[in-house]
GROMACS .gro file of C-alpha atoms in nm:
model
  497
    1MET     CA    1  -4.804  -0.202  -3.499
    2THR     CA    2  -4.796   0.195  -3.580
    3GLU     CA    3  -4.570   0.479  -3.523
    4ALA     CA    4  -4.638   0.649  -3.219
    5SER     CA    5  -4.791   1.009  -3.278
    6SER     CA    6  -4.594   1.323  -3.236
    7LYS     CA    7  -4.674   1.642  -3.016
    8GLY     CA    8  -4.899   1.907  -3.175
    9MET     CA    9  -5.168   1.946  -3.424
   10THR     CA   10  -4.986   1.782  -3.714
   11ALA     CA   11  -4.795   1.491  -3.772
   12GLY     CA   12  -4.469   1.663  -3.655
   13PRO     CA   13  -4.106   1.567  -3.731
   14VAL     CA   14  -4.002   1.196  -3.695
   15ILE     CA   15  -3.655   1.137  -3.510
   16GLY     CA   16  -3.464   1.047  -3.809
   17GLY     CA   17  -3.646   1.242  -4.073
   18GLY     CA   18  -3.965   1.117  -4.258
   19ALA     CA   19  -4.268   0.907  -4.206
   20ALA     CA   20  -4.236   0.498  -4.156
   21SER     CA   21  -4.248   0.305  -4.481
   22SER     CA   22  -4.472  -0.022  -4.504
   23LYS     CA   23  -4.107  -0.178  -4.508
   24ASP     CA   24  -4.013  -0.038  -4.218
   25ILE     CA   25  -4.356  -0.102  -4.064
   26VAL     CA   26  -4.322  -0.470  -4.176
   27ASP     CA   27  -3.951  -0.527  -4.097
   28GLY     CA   28  -4.051  -0.401  -3.734
   29LEU     CA   29  -4.313  -0.647  -3.684
   30ASP     CA   30  -4.086  -0.932  -3.796
   31GLY     CA   31  -3.845  -0.837  -3.549
   32LEU     CA   32  -4.098  -0.810  -3.231
   33ARG     CA   33  -4.230  -1.180  -3.336
   34LEU     CA   34  -3.864  -1.329  -3.373
   35LEU     CA   35  -3.835  -1.149  -2.993
   36ILE     CA   36  -4.124  -1.296  -2.855
   37GLU     CA   37  -4.026  -1.641  -3.048
   38ARG     CA   38  -3.676  -1.637  -2.875
   39ARG     CA   39  -3.756  -1.572  -2.543
   40GLN     CA   40  -4.052  -1.825  -2.504
   41ASN     CA   41  -3.851  -2.062  -2.667
   42GLU     CA   42  -4.121  -2.230  -2.909
   43VAL     CA   43  -4.125  -2.168  -3.281
   44LYS     CA   44  -4.443  -2.108  -3.464
   45THR     CA   45  -4.505  -2.305  -3.798
   46ASN     CA   46  -4.739  -2.054  -3.925
   47GLU     CA   47  -4.509  -1.786  -3.925
   48GLN     CA   48  -4.385  -1.737  -4.314
   49ASN     CA   49  -4.193  -1.479  -4.511
   50VAL     CA   50  -3.950  -1.349  -4.225
   51ALA     CA   51  -3.734  -1.089  -4.389
   52GLN     CA   52  -3.407  -1.178  -4.310
   53SER     CA   53  -3.288  -0.851  -4.233
   54SER     CA   54  -3.544  -0.784  -3.936
   55PRO     CA   55  -3.376  -0.623  -3.664
   56THR     CA   56  -3.340  -0.801  -3.295
   57LEU     CA   57  -3.506  -0.603  -3.065
   58THR     CA   58  -3.352  -0.586  -2.682
   59GLU     CA   59  -3.425  -0.458  -2.337
   60LYS     CA   60  -3.223  -0.117  -2.481
   61ASP     CA   61  -3.455  -0.054  -2.744
   62THR     CA   62  -3.789  -0.040  -2.564
   63ILE     CA   63  -3.850   0.311  -2.417
   64LEU     CA   64  -4.211   0.184  -2.237
   65ALA     CA   65  -4.399  -0.153  -2.201
   66ILE     CA   66  -4.795  -0.178  -2.046
   67THR     CA   67  -4.910  -0.531  -1.952
   68GLY     CA   68  -5.260  -0.628  -1.926
   69LYS     CA   69  -5.565  -0.720  -2.139
   70ARG     CA   70  -5.477  -0.435  -2.403
   71PRO     CA   71  -5.031  -0.422  -2.350
   72LYS     CA   72  -4.870  -0.187  -2.563
   73VAL     CA   73  -4.482  -0.157  -2.600
   74TYR     CA   74  -4.299   0.162  -2.728
   75VAL     CA   75  -3.996   0.058  -2.917
   76LEU     CA   76  -3.742   0.282  -3.050
   77GLU     CA   77  -3.596   0.127  -3.410
   78ASP     CA   78  -3.361   0.333  -3.628
   79ASP     CA   79  -3.416   0.625  -3.454
   80LYS     CA   80  -3.842   0.616  -3.504
   81LEU     CA   81  -4.053   0.570  -3.213
   82ARG     CA   82  -4.289   0.264  -3.268
   83VAL     CA   83  -4.550   0.136  -3.048
   84TYR     CA   84  -4.671  -0.262  -3.064
   85ASN     CA   85  -4.999  -0.367  -2.938
   86SER     CA   86  -5.183  -0.718  -2.958
   87GLU     CA   87  -5.339  -0.626  -3.302
   88SER     CA   88  -4.979  -0.585  -3.436
   89VAL     CA   89  -4.869  -0.918  -3.331
   90ASN     CA   90  -5.194  -1.083  -3.485
   91GLY     CA   91  -5.406  -1.021  -3.179
   92ALA     CA   92  -5.168  -1.224  -2.933
   93THR     CA   93  -5.202  -1.065  -2.617
   94ASP     CA   94  -5.051  -1.333  -2.379
   95LYS     CA   95  -4.758  -1.346  -2.634
   96LEU     CA   96  -4.683  -0.941  -2.611
   97ASN     CA   97  -4.736  -0.989  -2.198
   98ALA     CA   98  -4.508  -1.285  -2.256
   99ALA     CA   99  -4.266  -1.079  -2.436
  100VAL     CA  100  -4.278  -0.798  -2.196
  101ASN     CA  101  -4.246  -1.046  -1.863
  102ARG     CA  102  -3.911  -1.192  -2.020
  103LEU     CA  103  -3.723  -0.829  -2.004
  104ASP     CA  104  -3.460  -0.789  -1.790
  105PHE     CA  105  -3.652  -0.617  -1.513
  106SER     CA  106  -3.347  -0.482  -1.341
  107LYS     CA  107  -3.301  -0.244  -1.643
  108PHE     CA  108  -3.672  -0.077  -1.583
  109LEU     CA  109  -3.903   0.095  -1.335
  110ILE     CA  110  -4.178  -0.091  -1.271
  111ARG     CA  111  -4.524  -0.013  -1.074
  112ARG     CA  112  -4.845  -0.204  -1.112
  113ASN     CA  113  -5.166  -0.003  -1.193
  114ARG     CA  114  -5.400  -0.012  -0.914
  115ALA     CA  115  -5.659   0.092  -1.102
  116VAL     CA  116  -5.652  -0.134  -1.357
  117ALA     CA  117  -5.613  -0.486  -1.280
  118GLY     CA  118  -5.323  -0.720  -1.401
  119GLN     CA  119  -5.177  -0.386  -1.561
  120ARG     CA  120  -4.809  -0.319  -1.511
  121MET     CA  121  -4.570   0.003  -1.637
  122LEU     CA  122  -4.200  -0.056  -1.691
  123VAL     CA  123  -3.994   0.247  -1.767
  124ASN     CA  124  -3.680   0.196  -1.963
  125LYS     CA  125  -3.432   0.328  -1.653
  126SER     CA  126  -3.130   0.500  -1.927
  127MET     CA  127  -3.446   0.638  -2.123
  128ALA     CA  128  -3.631   0.786  -1.846
  129ASP     CA  129  -3.494   1.113  -1.875
  130GLU     CA  130  -3.649   1.197  -2.178
  131LEU     CA  131  -3.988   1.124  -2.116
  132SER     CA  132  -4.156   1.412  -1.969
  133ILE     CA  133  -4.518   1.525  -1.879
  134ILE     CA  134  -4.743   1.759  -2.031
  135SER     CA  135  -5.151   1.822  -1.997
  136GLY     CA  136  -5.193   1.598  -2.319
  137GLY     CA  137  -5.012   1.304  -2.179
  138VAL     CA  138  -4.651   1.152  -2.179
  139VAL     CA  139  -4.419   1.261  -2.428
  140TYR     CA  140  -4.100   1.089  -2.528
  141ARG     CA  141  -3.862   1.344  -2.731
  142ASP     CA  142  -4.108   1.476  -2.975
  143TYR     CA  143  -4.344   1.178  -2.930
  144LEU     CA  144  -4.698   1.193  -2.798
  145LEU     CA  145  -4.753   0.846  -2.665
  146LYS     CA  146  -5.095   0.725  -2.661
  147LEU     CA  147  -5.150   0.623  -2.296
  148ASN     CA  148  -5.485   0.648  -2.090
  149THR     CA  149  -5.566   0.859  -1.777
  150SER     CA  150  -5.515   0.592  -1.537
  151ALA     CA  151  -5.164   0.474  -1.708
  152THR     CA  152  -5.029   0.857  -1.748
  153GLU     CA  153  -5.078   0.916  -1.388
  154VAL     CA  154  -4.852   0.559  -1.302
  155VAL     CA  155  -4.574   0.688  -1.533
  156LYS     CA  156  -4.606   1.010  -1.387
  157MET     CA  157  -4.540   0.862  -1.005
  158MET     CA  158  -4.270   0.621  -1.139
  159LEU     CA  159  -4.106   0.945  -1.306
  160ALA     CA  160  -4.124   1.125  -1.019
  161GLN     CA  161  -3.917   0.861  -0.802
  162GLN     CA  162  -3.625   0.854  -1.080
  163PRO     CA  163  -3.337   1.035  -0.981
  164LYS     CA  164  -3.288   1.304  -1.290
  165LYS     CA  165  -2.959   1.378  -1.439
  166MET     CA  166  -2.831   1.699  -1.519
  167LYS     CA  167  -2.849   1.802  -1.890
  168ALA     CA  168  -2.883   2.054  -2.110
  169THR     CA  169  -3.209   2.192  -2.188
  170HIS     CA  170  -3.330   2.067  -2.571
  171GLY     CA  171  -3.331   2.428  -2.742
  172GLU     CA  172  -3.153   2.610  -2.538
  173ALA     CA  173  -2.945   2.891  -2.731
  174VAL     CA  174  -2.580   2.837  -2.695
  175PRO     CA  175  -2.399   3.148  -2.527
  176SER     CA  176  -2.199   3.360  -2.786
  177LYS     CA  177  -1.818   3.488  -2.719
  178VAL     CA  178  -1.828   3.788  -2.553
  179ASP     CA  179  -1.534   4.041  -2.542
  180ASN     CA  180  -1.684   4.321  -2.313
  181GLU     CA  181  -1.557   4.354  -1.944
  182ASP     CA  182  -1.978   4.389  -1.845
  183SER     CA  183  -2.028   4.019  -2.035
  184ALA     CA  184  -1.681   3.876  -1.866
  185ARG     CA  185  -1.813   4.005  -1.510
  186SER     CA  186  -2.144   3.858  -1.564
  187GLY     CA  187  -2.008   3.544  -1.662
  188ALA     CA  188  -1.806   3.560  -1.358
  189MET     CA  189  -2.095   3.594  -1.151
  190THR     CA  190  -2.263   3.353  -1.296
  191GLN     CA  191  -2.000   3.094  -1.237
  192TYR     CA  192  -1.979   3.237  -0.866
  193ASP     CA  193  -2.349   3.152  -0.815
  194ASN     CA  194  -2.317   2.805  -0.961
  195LYS     CA  195  -2.072   2.725  -0.739
  196ALA     CA  196  -2.306   2.890  -0.457
  197GLU     CA  197  -2.565   2.667  -0.567
  198ALA     CA  198  -2.346   2.361  -0.596
  199ASN     CA  199  -2.256   2.411  -0.276
  200THR     CA  200  -2.581   2.442  -0.103
  201ARG     CA  201  -2.718   2.143  -0.303
  202SER     CA  202  -2.369   1.970  -0.168
  203ASN     CA  203  -2.452   2.067   0.203
  204SER     CA  204  -2.802   1.943   0.151
  205GLU     CA  205  -2.742   1.635   0.010
  206ALA     CA  206  -2.519   1.599   0.293
  207ALA     CA  207  -2.718   1.667   0.564
  208ALA     CA  208  -2.991   1.405   0.408
  209LEU     CA  209  -2.738   1.151   0.415
  210LEU     CA  210  -2.666   1.173   0.771
  211ASP     CA  211  -3.037   1.190   0.876
  212LYS     CA  212  -3.057   0.884   0.665
  213VAL     CA  213  -2.734   0.720   0.814
  214ALA     CA  214  -2.902   0.840   1.181
  215SER     CA  215  -3.218   0.670   1.130
  216ILE     CA  216  -3.052   0.374   1.029
  217LYS     CA  217  -2.817   0.321   1.341
  218LYS     CA  218  -3.144   0.370   1.553
  219ILE     CA  219  -3.305   0.097   1.422
  220VAL     CA  220  -3.019  -0.101   1.413
  221ASP     CA  221  -2.939  -0.023   1.775
  222ARG     CA  222  -3.322  -0.136   1.852
  223THR     CA  223  -3.299  -0.466   1.695
  224ALA     CA  224  -2.994  -0.546   1.891
  225LYS     CA  225  -3.202  -0.561   2.235
  226SER     CA  226  -3.493  -0.771   2.103
  227GLU     CA  227  -3.604  -0.980   1.813
  228VAL     CA  228  -3.614  -0.814   1.452
  229THR     CA  229  -4.017  -0.761   1.403
  230PRO     CA  230  -4.139  -0.710   1.034
  231ARG     CA  231  -4.215  -0.348   1.140
  232ASP     CA  232  -3.874  -0.295   1.215
  233ALA     CA  233  -3.740  -0.431   0.866
  234MET     CA  234  -4.024  -0.209   0.681
  235GLU     CA  235  -3.880   0.070   0.881
  236LEU     CA  236  -3.538   0.015   0.761
  237PHE     CA  237  -3.622  -0.050   0.395
  238LEU     CA  238  -3.850   0.308   0.398
  239VAL     CA  239  -3.546   0.475   0.534
  240MET     CA  240  -3.276   0.320   0.280
  241GLY     CA  241  -3.578   0.290  -0.011
  242GLN     CA  242  -3.459  -0.041  -0.103
  243ALA     CA  243  -3.607  -0.377   0.043
  244SER     CA  244  -3.416  -0.706   0.025
  245THR     CA  245  -3.320  -0.995   0.223
  246LYS     CA  246  -2.959  -0.897   0.172
  247VAL     CA  247  -3.026  -0.545   0.352
  248LEU     CA  248  -3.181  -0.751   0.619
  249GLU     CA  249  -2.893  -1.004   0.651
  250ASP     CA  250  -2.600  -0.741   0.610
  251ILE     CA  251  -2.755  -0.437   0.846
  252LEU     CA  252  -2.997  -0.610   1.073
  253ASP     CA  253  -2.744  -0.940   1.073
  254LEU     CA  254  -3.039  -1.200   1.028
  255ASN     CA  255  -2.958  -1.551   0.858
  256GLU     CA  256  -3.118  -1.632   0.564
  257GLU     CA  257  -3.430  -1.826   0.735
  258GLN     CA  258  -3.499  -1.522   0.930
  259ALA     CA  259  -3.487  -1.297   0.646
  260ASP     CA  260  -3.707  -1.503   0.457
  261SER     CA  261  -3.955  -1.482   0.707
  262ILE     CA  262  -3.926  -1.131   0.743
  263ILE     CA  263  -3.959  -1.082   0.373
  264ASP     CA  264  -4.296  -1.338   0.386
  265SER     CA  265  -4.449  -1.146   0.679
  266LEU     CA  266  -4.419  -0.788   0.509
  267ARG     CA  267  -4.598  -0.928   0.173
  268ARG     CA  268  -4.876  -1.047   0.341
  269MET     CA  269  -4.881  -0.716   0.548
  270GLY     CA  270  -4.912  -0.544   0.177
  271GLY     CA  271  -4.555  -0.358   0.288
  272ILE     CA  272  -4.380  -0.468  -0.014
  273GLY     CA  273  -4.458  -0.671  -0.365
  274GLU     CA  274  -4.307  -0.959  -0.537
  275ARG     CA  275  -3.984  -1.037  -0.599
  276LYS     CA  276  -3.811  -0.903  -0.944
  277ALA     CA  277  -3.561  -1.019  -1.123
  278ASP     CA  278  -3.271  -0.834  -0.901
  279ASP     CA  279  -3.366  -0.998  -0.622
  280ALA     CA  280  -3.503  -0.636  -0.480
  281TYR     CA  281  -3.890  -0.622  -0.359
  282PRO     CA  282  -4.092  -0.344  -0.450
  283ILE     CA  283  -4.179  -0.112  -0.193
  284LEU     CA  284  -4.561  -0.071  -0.195
  285ILE     CA  285  -4.656   0.198   0.100
  286SER     CA  286  -4.495   0.555   0.170
  287LYS     CA  287  -4.542   0.538   0.557
  288ILE     CA  288  -4.519   0.267   0.847
  289ASP     CA  289  -4.849   0.334   0.948
  290LYS     CA  290  -5.006   0.182   0.611
  291LEU     CA  291  -4.860  -0.132   0.743
  292VAL     CA  292  -5.168  -0.400   0.755
  293ASP     CA  293  -5.135  -0.591   1.076
  294SER     CA  294  -5.428  -0.740   1.220
  295ASP     CA  295  -5.516  -1.032   1.399
  296ASP     CA  296  -5.819  -1.148   1.235
  297PRO     CA  297  -5.796  -1.467   1.059
  298ARG     CA  298  -6.043  -1.365   0.805
  299ARG     CA  299  -5.879  -1.030   0.701
  300SER     CA  300  -5.536  -1.219   0.697
  301GLN     CA  301  -5.660  -1.495   0.467
  302VAL     CA  302  -5.760  -1.192   0.220
  303SER     CA  303  -5.451  -1.013   0.296
  304PHE     CA  304  -5.250  -1.321   0.203
  305CYS     CA  305  -5.454  -1.397  -0.113
  306ALA     CA  306  -5.419  -1.046  -0.236
  307ALA     CA  307  -5.039  -1.086  -0.175
  308VAL     CA  308  -5.007  -1.370  -0.380
  309HIS     CA  309  -4.857  -1.373  -0.742
  310ARG     CA  310  -5.092  -1.317  -1.041
  311GLU     CA  311  -5.086  -1.483  -1.348
  312GLU     CA  312  -5.235  -1.361  -1.649
  313ILE     CA  313  -5.358  -1.561  -1.968
  314SER     CA  314  -5.534  -1.404  -2.245
  315GLY     CA  315  -5.600  -1.113  -2.087
  316VAL     CA  316  -5.770  -1.282  -1.777
  317VAL     CA  317  -5.603  -1.293  -1.446
  318ILE     CA  318  -5.551  -1.616  -1.243
  319ALA     CA  319  -5.616  -1.523  -0.906
  320TYR     CA  320  -5.517  -1.721  -0.544
  321ASP     CA  321  -5.842  -1.776  -0.329
  322LEU     CA  322  -5.719  -2.122  -0.165
  323ASP     CA  323  -5.644  -2.146   0.196
  324GLU     CA  324  -5.353  -1.960   0.344
  325VAL     CA  325  -5.008  -2.167   0.366
  326SER     CA  326  -4.735  -2.120   0.579
  327ARG     CA  327  -4.523  -1.981   0.303
  328ILE     CA  328  -4.620  -1.711   0.048
  329ASP     CA  329  -4.382  -1.852  -0.237
  330TRP     CA  330  -4.515  -2.182  -0.215
  331ALA     CA  331  -4.880  -2.005  -0.314
  332ASP     CA  332  -4.700  -1.811  -0.578
  333GLU     CA  333  -4.526  -2.108  -0.765
  334PHE     CA  334  -4.890  -2.307  -0.747
  335VAL     CA  335  -5.023  -2.036  -0.929
  336ARG     CA  336  -4.751  -2.035  -1.187
  337CYS     CA  337  -4.801  -2.406  -1.191
  338MET     CA  338  -5.195  -2.338  -1.284
  339ALA     CA  339  -5.108  -2.110  -1.551
  340ASP     CA  340  -4.897  -2.338  -1.698
  341TYR     CA  341  -5.163  -2.605  -1.672
  342VAL     CA  342  -5.384  -2.393  -1.814
  343ARG     CA  343  -5.195  -2.316  -2.138
  344ALA     CA  344  -5.168  -2.650  -2.218
  345SER     CA  345  -5.526  -2.788  -2.121
  346GLN     CA  346  -5.743  -2.871  -2.392
  347ASN     CA  347  -6.024  -2.919  -2.170
  348PRO     CA  348  -6.335  -2.726  -2.320
  349ARG     CA  349  -6.448  -2.635  -1.938
  350ILE     CA  350  -6.121  -2.502  -1.907
  351ARG     CA  351  -6.081  -2.331  -2.190
  352LYS     CA  352  -6.439  -2.133  -2.145
  353LEU     CA  353  -6.310  -1.962  -1.839
  354PHE     CA  354  -6.026  -1.766  -2.037
  355THR     CA  355  -6.276  -1.619  -2.291
  356GLY     CA  356  -6.568  -1.402  -2.327
  357ASP     CA  357  -6.601  -1.089  -2.057
  358ASN     CA  358  -6.390  -1.282  -1.773
  359LYS     CA  359  -6.095  -1.018  -1.632
  360GLN     CA  360  -6.045  -1.252  -1.326
  361VAL     CA  361  -6.050  -1.663  -1.267
  362LYS     CA  362  -6.037  -1.773  -0.921
  363LEU     CA  363  -5.801  -2.084  -0.868
  364SER     CA  364  -6.077  -2.294  -0.694
  365ARG     CA  365  -6.304  -2.232  -0.985
  366ILE     CA  366  -6.047  -2.377  -1.227
  367LEU     CA  367  -5.975  -2.683  -0.988
  368LYS     CA  368  -6.381  -2.716  -0.960
  369SER     CA  369  -6.376  -2.696  -1.396
  370LEU     CA  370  -6.112  -2.974  -1.407
  371SER     CA  371  -6.260  -3.210  -1.170
  372GLY     CA  372  -6.589  -3.184  -1.341
  373ASP     CA  373  -6.782  -3.353  -1.071
  374ASN     CA  374  -7.134  -3.494  -1.204
  375GLU     CA  375  -6.999  -3.418  -1.584
  376ARG     CA  376  -6.786  -3.660  -1.830
  377VAL     CA  377  -6.453  -3.740  -1.662
  378ASP     CA  378  -6.160  -3.579  -1.851
  379PHE     CA  379  -5.883  -3.820  -1.721
  380THR     CA  380  -5.666  -3.636  -2.013
  381GLY     CA  381  -5.694  -3.362  -1.821
  382LEU     CA  382  -5.662  -3.463  -1.471
  383ASN     CA  383  -5.326  -3.656  -1.558
  384ARG     CA  384  -5.157  -3.307  -1.716
  385PHE     CA  385  -5.252  -3.185  -1.405
  386ASN     CA  386  -5.067  -3.399  -1.176
  387GLU     CA  387  -4.791  -3.412  -1.421
  388ILE     CA  388  -4.765  -3.040  -1.466
  389VAL     CA  389  -4.900  -2.896  -1.084
  390LEU     CA  390  -4.877  -3.197  -0.877
  391THR     CA  391  -4.547  -3.309  -0.953
  392ASN     CA  392  -4.391  -2.953  -0.897
  393ALA     CA  393  -4.533  -2.935  -0.559
  394LEU     CA  394  -4.400  -3.261  -0.474
  395THR     CA  395  -4.041  -3.210  -0.627
  396LYS     CA  396  -3.992  -2.878  -0.508
  397SER     CA  397  -4.083  -2.972  -0.128
  398MET     CA  398  -4.382  -2.761  -0.102
  399VAL     CA  399  -4.531  -3.007   0.159
  400SER     CA  400  -4.546  -2.919   0.479
  401ALA     CA  401  -4.473  -3.114   0.798
  402ASN     CA  402  -4.802  -2.972   0.941
  403PRO     CA  403  -5.066  -3.175   0.770
  404THR     CA  404  -5.296  -2.874   0.766
  405ASP     CA  405  -5.085  -2.653   0.557
  406GLY     CA  406  -4.905  -2.645   0.198
  407PHE     CA  407  -4.957  -2.875  -0.082
  408PRO     CA  408  -5.187  -3.072  -0.193
  409TRP     CA  409  -5.351  -2.977   0.130
  410ALA     CA  410  -5.460  -2.636  -0.006
  411SER     CA  411  -5.607  -2.788  -0.276
  412TYR     CA  412  -5.781  -3.079  -0.099
  413GLN     CA  413  -6.005  -2.811   0.088
  414VAL     CA  414  -6.217  -2.708  -0.276
  415ILE     CA  415  -6.536  -2.804  -0.281
  416ALA     CA  416  -6.719  -3.027  -0.592
  417THR     CA  417  -6.369  -3.158  -0.627
  418ASP     CA  418  -6.398  -3.525  -0.599
  419ASN     CA  419  -6.308  -3.677  -0.927
  420LEU     CA  420  -5.957  -3.454  -0.931
  421LYS     CA  421  -5.907  -3.597  -0.547
  422GLU     CA  422  -5.963  -3.920  -0.665
  423ASN     CA  423  -5.710  -3.924  -0.908
  424THR     CA  424  -5.456  -3.772  -0.701
  425LEU     CA  425  -5.477  -4.085  -0.472
  426ARG     CA  426  -5.392  -4.292  -0.763
  427TYR     CA  427  -5.116  -4.049  -0.865
  428LEU     CA  428  -4.946  -4.083  -0.532
  429ILE     CA  429  -4.984  -4.468  -0.497
  430THR     CA  430  -4.824  -4.526  -0.857
  431ASN     CA  431  -4.564  -4.273  -0.754
  432VAL     CA  432  -4.456  -4.344  -0.399
  433GLU     CA  433  -4.132  -4.464  -0.470
  434TRP     CA  434  -3.971  -4.115  -0.595
  435THR     CA  435  -4.191  -3.918  -0.370
  436SER     CA  436  -4.051  -4.067  -0.095
  437ALA     CA  437  -3.694  -4.000  -0.254
  438VAL     CA  438  -3.764  -3.620  -0.238
  439LEU     CA  439  -3.959  -3.569   0.080
  440SER     CA  440  -3.846  -3.618   0.451
  441ILE     CA  441  -3.956  -3.837   0.693
  442GLU     CA  442  -4.187  -3.546   0.863
  443GLN     CA  443  -4.341  -3.454   0.540
  444LEU     CA  444  -4.412  -3.834   0.403
  445GLU     CA  445  -4.586  -3.829   0.762
  446SER     CA  446  -4.789  -3.521   0.706
  447LEU     CA  447  -4.889  -3.651   0.346
  448ALA     CA  448  -4.988  -3.963   0.481
  449ARG     CA  449  -5.226  -3.780   0.727
  450GLN     CA  450  -5.372  -3.554   0.463
  451ILE     CA  451  -5.439  -3.874   0.262
  452ALA     CA  452  -5.638  -4.014   0.543
  453ASN     CA  453  -5.837  -3.675   0.639
  454MET     CA  454  -5.904  -3.583   0.267
  455PRO     CA  455  -6.263  -3.472   0.259
  456PHE     CA  456  -6.473  -3.624  -0.014
  457ASP     CA  457  -6.830  -3.460  -0.109
  458GLU     CA  458  -6.953  -3.789  -0.175
  459PRO     CA  459  -6.738  -4.076  -0.008
  460THR     CA  460  -6.816  -4.376  -0.231
  461GLU     CA  461  -6.672  -4.707  -0.112
  462GLN     CA  462  -6.457  -4.680  -0.393
  463ARG     CA  463  -6.297  -4.372  -0.291
  464ARG     CA  464  -6.288  -4.499   0.082
  465ASN     CA  465  -6.073  -4.797  -0.024
  466LEU     CA  466  -5.842  -4.580  -0.226
  467GLN     CA  467  -5.816  -4.353   0.029
  468ARG     CA  468  -5.708  -4.610   0.292
  469ALA     CA  469  -5.459  -4.761   0.033
  470ALA     CA  470  -5.283  -4.434  -0.030
  471SER     CA  471  -5.258  -4.328   0.341
  472LEU     CA  472  -5.143  -4.721   0.467
  473ARG     CA  473  -4.891  -4.681   0.174
  474TYR     CA  474  -4.727  -4.390   0.299
  475ALA     CA  475  -4.734  -4.488   0.649
  476SER     CA  476  -4.561  -4.820   0.596
  477VAL     CA  477  -4.324  -4.590   0.357
  478VAL     CA  478  -4.261  -4.359   0.683
  479ASP     CA  479  -4.222  -4.681   0.927
  480ALA     CA  480  -3.958  -4.812   0.689
  481MET     CA  481  -3.749  -4.490   0.687
  482GLN     CA  482  -3.807  -4.472   1.065
  483ILE     CA  483  -3.657  -4.799   1.148
  484GLU     CA  484  -3.355  -4.750   0.935
  485SER     CA  485  -3.297  -4.375   1.059
  486ASP     CA  486  -3.287  -4.574   1.371
  487ILE     CA  487  -3.073  -4.855   1.308
  488ALA     CA  488  -2.800  -4.586   1.135
  489GLY     CA  489  -2.824  -4.372   1.451
  490GLY     CA  490  -2.724  -4.687   1.643
  491GLN     CA  491  -2.481  -4.777   1.427
  492GLN     CA  492  -2.346  -4.410   1.448
  493LYS     CA  493  -2.347  -4.442   1.830
  494ILE     CA  494  -2.148  -4.781   1.855
  495THR     CA  495  -1.892  -4.608   1.608
  496LEU     CA  496  -1.844  -4.336   1.852
  497LYS     CA  497  -1.757  -4.550   2.152
   0.00000   0.00000   0.00000
């Protein structure tokens, strides 16, 4: 952790006076560690000598944060700007990124850096007016932030979209008191000019508002006569400058299910990004013709995978590459659960994927490494996968009524994962009781068919027997539930008569 450099060739002034002492630096580092520990809900046993007077950092202290392989966080402490990076947190890149991810995103402008995989920039909304762009980079007050060209460009775009507050320019001379008529007349003219300028600006803003209202009305009138399409919704988002299900529900009168479906489609089409903490979605395009709309299944698959949530671990991004499923939020959740599994895994094959020069690891590769076909079976790792990933998919009903959709169907399609599939069958048989309690009859029937059609690369007799037993077990549960439902329905009819 170091202080950010000041503008100019020399060290320059430090806001608050003087260069930071070694004590200031130690206190600042301990404060960041406390922030990380509190927000990750874990305590590191090897952290010692934490000063009791260490400051507790909050969102209001963070000026600018950059996630990615080389994260940085610029923080204002005691009116001095300091920069934290992975080296200042004992090289813990993932912990620094985790601390950033737990900030209240509603208080930040957020933009993904498309030039650098997995990197995002967060700019504090309340402090954005004190950031400026010069030829040498980004400046906060009197500090020059050490950003590369790509990051500087991203911040520049963010600041360009941030409405500027009216404020006095730093260093502007305060007019002295005047007592002659010329100065008084000049002051009166200045006031007149300022008032005229304000009126012109007000008229311009009013005209822009009227144009926006007219555009919104045009969209509303058009969609009232036919079904709302994703393009209609995207056009509305572009006019309003914001995207959310609430906008669709309040303005286009869609119900929750319809709004969610539209949002899902627009994410696949590249119009909007992942949902933020304030339930809004970042708009990724500036014109409606930038929306990706194709009937080509291959292109659709690529667009889907690109839109799914990506999780970063130790500077390596986990990317979705399984089959397309009907709900993109299911795929988002599957990636998050896989990331949780990776963090908990002690399997050397898994850990190897997240070391070295890898910048991205695909889900299918993680599943193959976990399965370890033709290698020594890691039953501990397989069981941990079931506990963390499969249990979550089932309890959150990520099983589609369509047997060729949802989970675990999507992961069944990965080749060279026979050990994983076999262990999954054992898990499903063992846990049929609670599984049948959280899934509907249609989902359980789908699961039974998925099991019966599970593709093995090497379908041994043992695997076929296990597959048959699991499929029949779930089919019998479906039959029993159907009979119970029919009986209940018959009783209801008798009661109504």
